[in-house]
XYZ file of C-alpha atoms in Angstrom:
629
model
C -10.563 9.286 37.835
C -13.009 7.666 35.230
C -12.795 4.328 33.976
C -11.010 5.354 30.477
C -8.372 7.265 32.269
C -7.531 4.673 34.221
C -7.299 2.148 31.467
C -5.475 5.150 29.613
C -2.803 5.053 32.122
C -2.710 1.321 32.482
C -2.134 1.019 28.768
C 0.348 4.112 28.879
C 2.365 2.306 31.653
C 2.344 -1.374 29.933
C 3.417 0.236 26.541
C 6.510 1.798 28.433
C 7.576 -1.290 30.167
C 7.566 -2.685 27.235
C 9.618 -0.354 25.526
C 11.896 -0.518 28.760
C 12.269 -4.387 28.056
C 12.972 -3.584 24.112
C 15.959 -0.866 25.963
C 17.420 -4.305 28.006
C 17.841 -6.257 25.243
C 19.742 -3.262 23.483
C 21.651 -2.990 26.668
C 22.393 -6.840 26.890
C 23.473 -6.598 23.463
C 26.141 -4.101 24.549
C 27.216 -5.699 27.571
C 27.753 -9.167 25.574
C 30.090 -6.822 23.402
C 31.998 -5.190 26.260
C 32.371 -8.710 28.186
C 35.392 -9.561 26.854
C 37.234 -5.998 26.882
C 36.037 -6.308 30.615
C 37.676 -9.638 31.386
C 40.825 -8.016 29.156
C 40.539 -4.966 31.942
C 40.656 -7.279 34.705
C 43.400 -9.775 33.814
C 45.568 -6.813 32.946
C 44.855 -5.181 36.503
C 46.091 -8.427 38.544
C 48.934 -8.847 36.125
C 50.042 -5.006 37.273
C 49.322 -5.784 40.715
C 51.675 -9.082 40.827
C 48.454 -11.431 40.706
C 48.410 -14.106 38.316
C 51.656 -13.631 36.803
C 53.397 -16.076 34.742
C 53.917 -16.842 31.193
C 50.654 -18.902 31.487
C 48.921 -15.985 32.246
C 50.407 -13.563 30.507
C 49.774 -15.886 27.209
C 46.169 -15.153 28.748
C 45.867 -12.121 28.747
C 47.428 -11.144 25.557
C 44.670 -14.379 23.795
C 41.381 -12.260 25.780
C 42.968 -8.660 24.735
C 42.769 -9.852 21.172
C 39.485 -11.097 21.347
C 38.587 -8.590 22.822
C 39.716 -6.089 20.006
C 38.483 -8.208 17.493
C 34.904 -8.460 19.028
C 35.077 -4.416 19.249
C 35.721 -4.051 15.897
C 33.444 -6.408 14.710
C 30.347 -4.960 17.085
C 31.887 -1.511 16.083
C 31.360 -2.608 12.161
C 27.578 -3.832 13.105
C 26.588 -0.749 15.132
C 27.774 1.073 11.818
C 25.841 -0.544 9.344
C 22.709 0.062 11.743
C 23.430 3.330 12.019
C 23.462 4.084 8.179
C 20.594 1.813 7.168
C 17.902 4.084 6.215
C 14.510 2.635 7.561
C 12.310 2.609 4.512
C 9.300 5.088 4.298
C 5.753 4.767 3.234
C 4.976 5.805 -0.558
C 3.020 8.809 -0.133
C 2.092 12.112 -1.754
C 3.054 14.999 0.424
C 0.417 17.417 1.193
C 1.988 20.971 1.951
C 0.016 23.199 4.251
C -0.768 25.941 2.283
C -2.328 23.564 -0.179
C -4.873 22.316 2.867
C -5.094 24.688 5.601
C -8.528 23.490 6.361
C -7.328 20.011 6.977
C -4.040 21.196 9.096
C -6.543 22.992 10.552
C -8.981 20.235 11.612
C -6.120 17.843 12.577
C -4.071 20.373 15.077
C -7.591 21.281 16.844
C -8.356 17.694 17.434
C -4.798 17.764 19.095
C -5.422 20.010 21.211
C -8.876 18.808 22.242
C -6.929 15.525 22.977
C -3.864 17.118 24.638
C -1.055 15.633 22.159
C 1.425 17.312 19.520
C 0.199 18.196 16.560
C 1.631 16.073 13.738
C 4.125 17.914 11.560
C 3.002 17.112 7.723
C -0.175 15.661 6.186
C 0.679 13.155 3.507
C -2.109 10.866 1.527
C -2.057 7.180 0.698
C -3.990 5.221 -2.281
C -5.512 2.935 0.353
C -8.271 2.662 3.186
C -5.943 2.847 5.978
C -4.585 6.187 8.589
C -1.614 6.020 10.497
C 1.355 8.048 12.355
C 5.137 7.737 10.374
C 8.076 8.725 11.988
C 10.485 10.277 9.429
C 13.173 11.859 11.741
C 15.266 9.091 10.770
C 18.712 9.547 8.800
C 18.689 12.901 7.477
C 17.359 13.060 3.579
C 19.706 13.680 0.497
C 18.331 17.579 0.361
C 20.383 19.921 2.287
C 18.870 20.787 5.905
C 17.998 24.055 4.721
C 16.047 23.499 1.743
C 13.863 21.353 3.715
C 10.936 23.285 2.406
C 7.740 20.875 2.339
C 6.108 20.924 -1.630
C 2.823 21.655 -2.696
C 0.856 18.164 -3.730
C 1.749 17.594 -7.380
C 1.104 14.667 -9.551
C 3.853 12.242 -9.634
C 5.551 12.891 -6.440
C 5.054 10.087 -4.127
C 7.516 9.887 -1.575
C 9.877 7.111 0.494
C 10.320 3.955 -0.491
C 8.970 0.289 -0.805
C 7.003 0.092 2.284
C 5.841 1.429 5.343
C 7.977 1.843 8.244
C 6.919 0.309 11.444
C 3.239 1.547 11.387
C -0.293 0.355 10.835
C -3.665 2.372 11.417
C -7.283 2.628 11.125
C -8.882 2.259 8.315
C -9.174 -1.852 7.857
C -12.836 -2.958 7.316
C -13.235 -4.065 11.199
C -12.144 -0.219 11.782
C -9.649 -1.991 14.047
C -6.082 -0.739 13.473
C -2.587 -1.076 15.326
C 1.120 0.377 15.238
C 3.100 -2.190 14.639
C 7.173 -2.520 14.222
C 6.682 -3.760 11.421
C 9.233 -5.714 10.895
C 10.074 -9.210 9.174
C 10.173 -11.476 12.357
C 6.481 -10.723 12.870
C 7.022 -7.493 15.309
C 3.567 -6.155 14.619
C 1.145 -4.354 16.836
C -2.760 -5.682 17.221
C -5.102 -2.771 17.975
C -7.899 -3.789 20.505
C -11.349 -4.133 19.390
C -13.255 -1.238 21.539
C -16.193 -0.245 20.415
C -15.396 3.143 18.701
C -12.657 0.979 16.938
C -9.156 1.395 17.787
C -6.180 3.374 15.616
C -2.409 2.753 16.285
C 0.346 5.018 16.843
C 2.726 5.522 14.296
C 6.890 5.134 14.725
C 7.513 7.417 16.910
C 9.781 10.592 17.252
C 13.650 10.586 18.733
C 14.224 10.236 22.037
C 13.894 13.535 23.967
C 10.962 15.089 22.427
C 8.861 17.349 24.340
C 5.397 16.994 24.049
C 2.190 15.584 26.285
C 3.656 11.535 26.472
C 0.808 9.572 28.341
C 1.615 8.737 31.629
C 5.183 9.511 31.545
C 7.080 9.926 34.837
C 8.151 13.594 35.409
C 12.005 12.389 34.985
C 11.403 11.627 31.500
C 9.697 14.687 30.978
C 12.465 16.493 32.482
C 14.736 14.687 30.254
C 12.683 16.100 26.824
C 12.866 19.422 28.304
C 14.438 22.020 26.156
C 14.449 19.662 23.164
C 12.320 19.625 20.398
C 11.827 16.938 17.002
C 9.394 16.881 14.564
C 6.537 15.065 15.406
C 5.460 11.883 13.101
C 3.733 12.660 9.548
C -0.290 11.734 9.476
C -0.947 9.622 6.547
C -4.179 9.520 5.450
C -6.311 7.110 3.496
C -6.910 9.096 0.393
C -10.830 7.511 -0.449
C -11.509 8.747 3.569
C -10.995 12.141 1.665
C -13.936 11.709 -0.903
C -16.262 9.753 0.587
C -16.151 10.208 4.324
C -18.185 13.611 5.509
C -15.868 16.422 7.521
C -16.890 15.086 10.640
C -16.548 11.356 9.910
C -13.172 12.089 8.915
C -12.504 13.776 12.514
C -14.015 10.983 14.303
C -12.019 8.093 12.457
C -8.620 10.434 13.035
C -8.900 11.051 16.254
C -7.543 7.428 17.841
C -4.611 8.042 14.950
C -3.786 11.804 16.424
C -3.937 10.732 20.055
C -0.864 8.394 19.093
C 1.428 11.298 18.922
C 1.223 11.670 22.724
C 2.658 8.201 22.898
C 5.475 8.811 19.983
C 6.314 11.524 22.437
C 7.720 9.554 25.251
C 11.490 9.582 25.443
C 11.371 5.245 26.075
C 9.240 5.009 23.507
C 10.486 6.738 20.905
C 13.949 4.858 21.428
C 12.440 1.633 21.644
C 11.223 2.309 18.538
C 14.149 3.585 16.812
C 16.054 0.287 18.105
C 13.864 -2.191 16.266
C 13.425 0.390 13.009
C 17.374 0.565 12.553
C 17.580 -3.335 13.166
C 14.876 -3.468 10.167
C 16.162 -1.301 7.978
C 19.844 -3.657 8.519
C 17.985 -6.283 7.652
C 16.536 -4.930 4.660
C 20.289 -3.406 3.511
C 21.520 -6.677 4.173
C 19.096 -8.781 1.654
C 19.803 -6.121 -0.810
C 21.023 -7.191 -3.959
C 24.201 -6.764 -6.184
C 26.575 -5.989 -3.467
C 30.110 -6.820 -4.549
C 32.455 -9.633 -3.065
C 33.851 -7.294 -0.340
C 30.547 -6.247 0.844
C 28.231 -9.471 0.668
C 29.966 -11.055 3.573
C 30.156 -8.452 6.122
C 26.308 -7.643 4.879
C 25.379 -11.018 5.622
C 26.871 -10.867 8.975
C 25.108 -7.431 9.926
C 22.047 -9.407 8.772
C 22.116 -12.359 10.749
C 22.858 -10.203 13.837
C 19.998 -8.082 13.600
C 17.605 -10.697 13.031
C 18.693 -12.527 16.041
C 18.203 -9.238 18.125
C 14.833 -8.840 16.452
C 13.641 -12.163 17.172
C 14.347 -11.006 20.827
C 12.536 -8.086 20.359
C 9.449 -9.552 18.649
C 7.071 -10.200 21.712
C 8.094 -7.032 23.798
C 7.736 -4.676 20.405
C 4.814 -6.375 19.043
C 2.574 -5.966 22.918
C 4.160 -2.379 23.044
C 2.444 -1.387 19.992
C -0.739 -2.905 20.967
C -0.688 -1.080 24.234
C 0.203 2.039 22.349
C -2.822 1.506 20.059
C -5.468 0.998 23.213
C -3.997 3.917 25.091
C -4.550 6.278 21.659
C -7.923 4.595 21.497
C -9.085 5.286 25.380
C -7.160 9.010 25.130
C -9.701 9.669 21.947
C -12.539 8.199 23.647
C -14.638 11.276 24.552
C -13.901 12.717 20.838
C -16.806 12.122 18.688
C -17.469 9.049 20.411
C -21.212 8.624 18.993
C -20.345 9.706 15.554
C -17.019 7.262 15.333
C -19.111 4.372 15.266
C -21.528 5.631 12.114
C -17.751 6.562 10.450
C -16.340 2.884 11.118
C -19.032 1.936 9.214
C -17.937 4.240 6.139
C -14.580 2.766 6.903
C -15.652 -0.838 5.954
C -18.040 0.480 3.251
C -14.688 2.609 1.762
C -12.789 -0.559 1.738
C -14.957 -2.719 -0.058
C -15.693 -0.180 -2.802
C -11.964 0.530 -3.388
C -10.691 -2.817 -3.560
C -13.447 -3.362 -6.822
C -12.501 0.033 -8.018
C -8.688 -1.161 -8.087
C -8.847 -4.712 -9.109
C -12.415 -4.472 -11.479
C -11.940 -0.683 -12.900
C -8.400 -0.057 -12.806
C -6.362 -2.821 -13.298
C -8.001 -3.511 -16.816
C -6.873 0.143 -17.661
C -3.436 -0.333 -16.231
C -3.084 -3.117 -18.338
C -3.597 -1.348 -21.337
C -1.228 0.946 -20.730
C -3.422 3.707 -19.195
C -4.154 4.932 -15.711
C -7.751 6.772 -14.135
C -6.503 9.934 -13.103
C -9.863 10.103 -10.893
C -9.698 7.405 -8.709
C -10.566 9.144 -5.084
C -13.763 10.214 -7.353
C -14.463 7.393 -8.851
C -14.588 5.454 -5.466
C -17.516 8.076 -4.195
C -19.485 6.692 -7.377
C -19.034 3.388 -6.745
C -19.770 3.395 -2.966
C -22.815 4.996 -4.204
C -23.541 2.320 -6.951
C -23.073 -0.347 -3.567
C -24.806 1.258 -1.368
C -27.942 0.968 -4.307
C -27.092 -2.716 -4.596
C -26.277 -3.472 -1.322
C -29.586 -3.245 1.447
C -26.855 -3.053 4.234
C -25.983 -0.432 3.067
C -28.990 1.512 2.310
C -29.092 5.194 3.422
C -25.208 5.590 3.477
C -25.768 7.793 0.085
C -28.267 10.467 2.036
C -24.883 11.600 3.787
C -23.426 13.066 0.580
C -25.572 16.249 0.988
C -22.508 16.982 3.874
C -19.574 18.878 3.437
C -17.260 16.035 1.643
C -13.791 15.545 3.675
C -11.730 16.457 0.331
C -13.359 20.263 0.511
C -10.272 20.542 2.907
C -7.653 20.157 0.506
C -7.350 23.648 -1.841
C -6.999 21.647 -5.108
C -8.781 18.021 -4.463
C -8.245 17.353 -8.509
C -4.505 17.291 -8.525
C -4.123 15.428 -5.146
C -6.599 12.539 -6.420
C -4.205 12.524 -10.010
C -1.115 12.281 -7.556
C -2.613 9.293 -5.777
C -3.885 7.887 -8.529
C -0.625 7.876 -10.365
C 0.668 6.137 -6.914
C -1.928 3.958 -6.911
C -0.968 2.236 -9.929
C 3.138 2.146 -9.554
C 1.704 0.775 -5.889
C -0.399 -2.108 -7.352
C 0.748 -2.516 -10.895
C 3.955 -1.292 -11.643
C 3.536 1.585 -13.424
C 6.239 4.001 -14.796
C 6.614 6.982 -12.602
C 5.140 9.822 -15.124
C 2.911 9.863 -18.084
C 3.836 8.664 -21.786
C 3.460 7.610 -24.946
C 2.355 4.181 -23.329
C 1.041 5.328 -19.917
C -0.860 8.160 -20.126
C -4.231 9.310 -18.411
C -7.545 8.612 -18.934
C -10.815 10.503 -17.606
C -13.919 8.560 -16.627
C -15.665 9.887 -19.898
C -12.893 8.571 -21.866
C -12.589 5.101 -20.171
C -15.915 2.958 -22.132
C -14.057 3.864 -25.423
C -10.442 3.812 -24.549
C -10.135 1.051 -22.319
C -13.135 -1.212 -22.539
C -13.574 -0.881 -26.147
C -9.807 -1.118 -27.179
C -8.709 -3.824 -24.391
C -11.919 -6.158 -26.236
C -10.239 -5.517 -29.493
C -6.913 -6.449 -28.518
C -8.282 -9.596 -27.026
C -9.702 -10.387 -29.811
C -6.675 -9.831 -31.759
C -4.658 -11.766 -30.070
C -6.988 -14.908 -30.125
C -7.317 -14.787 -34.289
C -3.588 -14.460 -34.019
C -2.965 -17.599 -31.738
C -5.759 -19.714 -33.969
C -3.512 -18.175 -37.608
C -0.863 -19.627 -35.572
C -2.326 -22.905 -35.023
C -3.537 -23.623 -38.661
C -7.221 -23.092 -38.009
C -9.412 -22.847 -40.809
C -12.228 -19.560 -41.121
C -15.282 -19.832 -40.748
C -16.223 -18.812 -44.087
C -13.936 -20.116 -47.088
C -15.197 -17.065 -49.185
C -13.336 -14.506 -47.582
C -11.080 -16.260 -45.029
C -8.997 -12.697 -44.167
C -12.086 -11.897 -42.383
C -11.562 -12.684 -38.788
C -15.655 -13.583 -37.334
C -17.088 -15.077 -33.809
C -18.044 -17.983 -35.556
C -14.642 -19.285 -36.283
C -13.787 -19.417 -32.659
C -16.977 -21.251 -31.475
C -16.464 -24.126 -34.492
C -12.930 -24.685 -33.102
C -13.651 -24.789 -29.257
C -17.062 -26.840 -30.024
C -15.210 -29.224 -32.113
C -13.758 -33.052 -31.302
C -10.717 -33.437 -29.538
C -9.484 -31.293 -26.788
C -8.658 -27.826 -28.791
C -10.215 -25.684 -24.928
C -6.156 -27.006 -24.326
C -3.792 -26.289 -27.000
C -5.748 -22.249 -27.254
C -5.759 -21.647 -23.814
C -1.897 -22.983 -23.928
C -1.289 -21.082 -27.102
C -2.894 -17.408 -25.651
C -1.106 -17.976 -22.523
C 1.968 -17.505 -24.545
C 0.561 -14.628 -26.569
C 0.074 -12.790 -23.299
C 3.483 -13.671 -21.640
C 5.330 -12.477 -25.024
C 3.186 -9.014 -25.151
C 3.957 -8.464 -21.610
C 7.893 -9.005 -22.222
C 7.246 -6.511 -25.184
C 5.757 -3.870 -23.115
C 7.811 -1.022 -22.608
C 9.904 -1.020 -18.702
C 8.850 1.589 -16.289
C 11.043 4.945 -16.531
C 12.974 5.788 -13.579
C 11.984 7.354 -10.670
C 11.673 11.627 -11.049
C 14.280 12.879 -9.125
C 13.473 15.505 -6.400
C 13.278 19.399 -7.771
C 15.720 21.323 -5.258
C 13.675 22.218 -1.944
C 11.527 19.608 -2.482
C 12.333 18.293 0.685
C 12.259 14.572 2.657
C 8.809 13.773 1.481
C 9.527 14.283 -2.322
C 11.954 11.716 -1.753
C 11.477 8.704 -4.003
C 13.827 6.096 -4.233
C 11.520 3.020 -6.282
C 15.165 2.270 -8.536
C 15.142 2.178 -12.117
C 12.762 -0.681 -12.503
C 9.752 -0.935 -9.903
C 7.646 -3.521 -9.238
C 4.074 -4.036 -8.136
C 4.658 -3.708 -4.352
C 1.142 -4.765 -3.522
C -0.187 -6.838 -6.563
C -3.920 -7.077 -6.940
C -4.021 -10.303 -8.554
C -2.342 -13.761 -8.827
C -1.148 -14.761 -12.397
C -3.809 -15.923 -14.524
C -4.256 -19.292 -15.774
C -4.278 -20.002 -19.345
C -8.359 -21.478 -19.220
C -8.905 -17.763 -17.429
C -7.310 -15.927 -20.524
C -9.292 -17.983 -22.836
C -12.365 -17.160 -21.478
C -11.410 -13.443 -21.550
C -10.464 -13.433 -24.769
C -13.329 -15.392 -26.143
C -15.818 -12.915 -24.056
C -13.801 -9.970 -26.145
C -14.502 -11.205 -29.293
C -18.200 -11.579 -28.313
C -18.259 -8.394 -27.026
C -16.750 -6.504 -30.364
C -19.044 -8.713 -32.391
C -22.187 -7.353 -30.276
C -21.051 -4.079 -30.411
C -20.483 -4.486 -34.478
C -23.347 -6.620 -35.628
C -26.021 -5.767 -32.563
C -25.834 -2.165 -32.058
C -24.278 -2.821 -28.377
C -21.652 -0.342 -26.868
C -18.805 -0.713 -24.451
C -20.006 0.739 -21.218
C -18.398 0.951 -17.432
C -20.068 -0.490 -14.191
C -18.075 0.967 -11.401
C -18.467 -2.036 -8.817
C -17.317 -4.759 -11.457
C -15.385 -2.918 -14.353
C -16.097 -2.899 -18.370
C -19.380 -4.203 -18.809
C -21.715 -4.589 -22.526
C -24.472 -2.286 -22.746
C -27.134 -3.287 -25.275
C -30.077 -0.900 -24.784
C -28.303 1.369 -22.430
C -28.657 -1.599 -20.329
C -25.823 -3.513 -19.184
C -25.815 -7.627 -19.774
C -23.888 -9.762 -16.658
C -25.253 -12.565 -17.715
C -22.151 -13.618 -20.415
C -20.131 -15.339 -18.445
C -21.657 -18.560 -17.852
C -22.308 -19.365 -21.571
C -18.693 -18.440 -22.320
C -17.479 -20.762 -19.546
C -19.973 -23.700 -21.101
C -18.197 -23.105 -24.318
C -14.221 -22.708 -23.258
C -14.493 -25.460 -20.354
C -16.917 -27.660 -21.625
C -17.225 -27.128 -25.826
C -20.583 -26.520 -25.538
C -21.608 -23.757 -27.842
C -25.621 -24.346 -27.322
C -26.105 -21.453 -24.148
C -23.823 -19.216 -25.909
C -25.716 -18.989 -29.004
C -29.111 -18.764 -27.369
C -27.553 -15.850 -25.977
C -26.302 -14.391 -28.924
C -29.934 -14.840 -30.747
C -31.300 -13.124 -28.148
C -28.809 -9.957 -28.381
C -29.135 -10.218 -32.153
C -25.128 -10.994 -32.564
C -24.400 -12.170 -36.107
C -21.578 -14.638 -35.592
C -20.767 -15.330 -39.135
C -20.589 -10.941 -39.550
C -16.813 -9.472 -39.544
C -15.451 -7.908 -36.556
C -12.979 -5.078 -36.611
C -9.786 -5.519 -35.100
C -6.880 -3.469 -33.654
């Protein structure tokens, strides 16, 4: 036996007597129920049996058997609401077979070259991350036999706020774990081997057949006959563009080999015993529940956090020994080649994070989303990999077959995700609109950039109408110009305070305007569990990109808008995108980053001298008009 079979085994065996130990506090939990029914038993017995008779005794027995009943019900009332909470599920978009068969394809062969199940659905994720979901959990509001998986359309993300109990690769280390995943910290740590390590997602009910690693044959006997879907694959959509076919194998092949573990009977009900005591804390802190239900909610709630602070150090080292026995199992997979990918993984990361918070949030804001995000992250991983020397070379792979040839119609799975994307990290209304509707890459310079500097710029003439400034020029003082926002922020006093106050108003107000998100779509008939989509009427950012602002920050925004549309209209300038750090002011097809600091000089310190050496060089007229919105 080689040395990565043996560590496989020694993982596989730690992860189950962990999950064993997760099993005994479930069991201690009963037996702390049952005590006093027990003791209710027992007095009873002797009374029969003329043993501790008496009206002493009898007074006794009658005090336990009520306890006892009341302690049943009560336990009885718990075990109820765990039952019924509804662990929540990962926002995805589903990704039906026959609209990838490649990518089934790939996935089920690397199964079988690593002896696990297969597992049963594909779904994508806006985000650099991979993992394994169980969703075998509380049957779904579609009947059981329209359970008929969709094709990938746009706006369909499925589940609910989070993800359930799972974490895999896909972090910049290339490092990943399957955690719990629940409040008290039950998390799982993947170990840092070489070839990077993927976790294993929630795993299936107890009693699943399938290849478990390094279960005893008693457990296998106990699966036998018995069958459960196997957990969903959710994949890391920008692995899809920019990763090469073969990268993408190599970085899913620690996430696949998890399934074996999700397999094992322990396991699988370890697992389900912390998810249900999650989910019943999550019911429990949900809001507007009415008088009858709050207390008996808060009850439910306090008992399953004090079970799952007894779980936390047993669930969180199962998960980590689940993630290194996935990680040995996938060893001899594309060993050589995982390490190049884990590189891509890092690289993917870093590009999508600026593509979110630098390219799309600006467009969010203004009420429009990229439908072309997955795309737009290959162009600007190729943009870093130009600026970046580390990564020089990484673009000479994009002569391979790209990972999102696999999917049948890669255009309407990256405007699914995309559309995720933004309800994900902004809070976006579930379909297009009047005031959220799509924009192409083409489209963006003059849609978003140019419009978003306008509306800045707006806003600011608006604030200083507001505040009784006087123009700039006294012959024509409806004529909003540059110059009469660098006379007021260059002159005495402190007026960098009072307009940054006054816009961060302006901003709050607009933003109160702004039309609420629609509700959710609800699921066409057939759509099945993964078209599920519960967000409520009014969703919030679940992962926001950015803190609030501060009022300085808008200032200087807004004042670098109004330069902007006065370079564009006196200096011949144009709005332009850079895909690495979002709108951006071409003058001479060539973009200028160097507008920042002289804005800063003037908002922070009311000094207007770098700003207008800056403008004379450009050839911005400050005492011109500027159009408005």
């Amino acid at each position: 036996m080689s040395g990565i079979d043996v560590g496989e085994e020694l993982g596989a065996r730690a992860a189950q007597a962990r999950a064993l130990a997760l099993l005994r506090i479930r069991s201690r939990a009963l037996a702390v129920v049952i005590t006093p029914a027990a003791v209710a038993v027992v007095l009873f017995a002797a009374g029969a049996q003329g043993h501790l008779g008496g009206p002493v005794w009898d007074g006794v027995r009658w005090a336990v058997a009520g306890v006892a009943v009341v302690v049943l019900l009560v336990a009885a009332a718990v075990a109820v609401s765990v039952a019924r909470a509804r662990p929540a599920m990962s926002p995805t978009v589903p990704v039906a077979e026959e609209g990838a068969p490649d990518l089934y394809r790939l996935v089920r062969d690397l199964a079988d070259r690593l002896g696990v199940p297969a597992p049963s659905a594909i779904a994508l994720t806006p985000d650099c991350d991979s993992w394994l979901e169980d969703r075998t959990h509380r049957a779904p509001r579609t009947p059981r036999a329209h359970r008929k998986r969709p094709k990938v359309s746009p706006g369909a993300p499925s589940g609910a706020a989070a993800r359930s109990g799972t974490s895999g690769a896909g972090t910049p280390s290339g490092t990943a774990g399957a955690g719990a995943g629940t409040p008290s910290g039950t998390a799982g740590a993947g170990a840092g081997t070489p070839s990077g390590t993927a976790g294993a997602g929630a795993g299936t009910p107890s009693g699943t057949a399938g290849a478990g690693a390094a279960a005893p044959p008693e457990a296998h006997g106990r699966a036998a006959g018995e069958k459960a879907p196997a957990p969903v694959l959710v994949i890391g959509s920008p692995f899809l563009w920019w990763m090469r076919v073969a990268e993408l194998r190599a970085v899913l092949a620690p996430v696949v080999a998890g399934t074996g573990s999700a397999a094992h009977p322990d396991i699988a009900a370890a697992r389900r015993f912390v998810r249900g005591l999650d989910a019943a804390v999550a019911d429990a802190a949900a809001p507007d529940k009415g008088p009858l239900r709050a207390a008996p909610a808060a009850f439910t709630g306090w008992v399953a956090r004090l079970l799952l602070r007894a779980c936390r150090e047993h669930a969180a080292e199962m998960e980590r020994c689940v993630a290194v026995t996935a990680s040995m199992r996938a060893q001899d997979v594309d060993y050589a080649l995982r390490i190049a990918a884990q590189e891509q993984v890092g690289l993917a990361y870093a590009g999508w994070d600026r593509l979110l918070t630098r390219v799309a949030l600006p467009a969010w804001r203004m009420g429009r989303w990229p439908s072309r995000l997955d795309a737009g992250v290959v162009s600007a991983l190729t943009e870093l990999s130009r600026r970046d020397r580390l990564a020089d070379g990484f673009t000479s792979r994009l002569g391979e077959r790209p990972a999102c040839d696999l999917l049948e119609e890669p255009g309407v799975a990256d405007e699914a995700t995309s559309l995720l994307a933004a309800r994900l990290f902004h809070g976006g209304p579930a379909e297009s609109g009047p005031d959220w509707a799509p924009v192409d890459w083409q489209q963006y310079p003059e849609e978003v950039v140019d419009r978003k500097w306008r509306t800045e710029a707006a806003r600011l003439h608006r604030v200083l109408d507001a505040m009784g400034v006087p123009p700039a020029s006294a012959a024509d003082p409806a004529v909003p110009t540059l110059a009469r926002v660098m006379e007021h922020l260059a002159g005495p006093g402190e007026p960098g305070e009072e307009l940054a106050a006054g816009i961060g108003a302006a901003v709050a107000r607009d933003d109160a305007r702004a039309p609420a998100p629609g509700p959710a779509p609800q699921p066409a008939a057939g759509a099945g569990a993964d078209a599920l989509d519960v967000w409520g009427p009014d969703p919030l950012p679940l992962f926001p990109l950015q803190p609030p602002r501060t009022g300085t920050e808008l200032l200087a925004d807004h004042v670098a808008a109004m330069v902007c549309c006065a370079a564009v209209d006196t200096a011949g300038a144009a709005p332009g995108l850079d895909w690495l750090d979002g709108p951006a002011l071409l003058v001479d097809g060539e973009r200028r980053a160097d507008l920042v600091t002289p804005v800063l000089s003037l908002v922070e310190d009311g000094d207007p001298d770098p700003l207008r050496s800056w403008l004379a060089e450009v050839g911005v007229r400050s005492d011109k008009p500027v159009r408005l919105v």
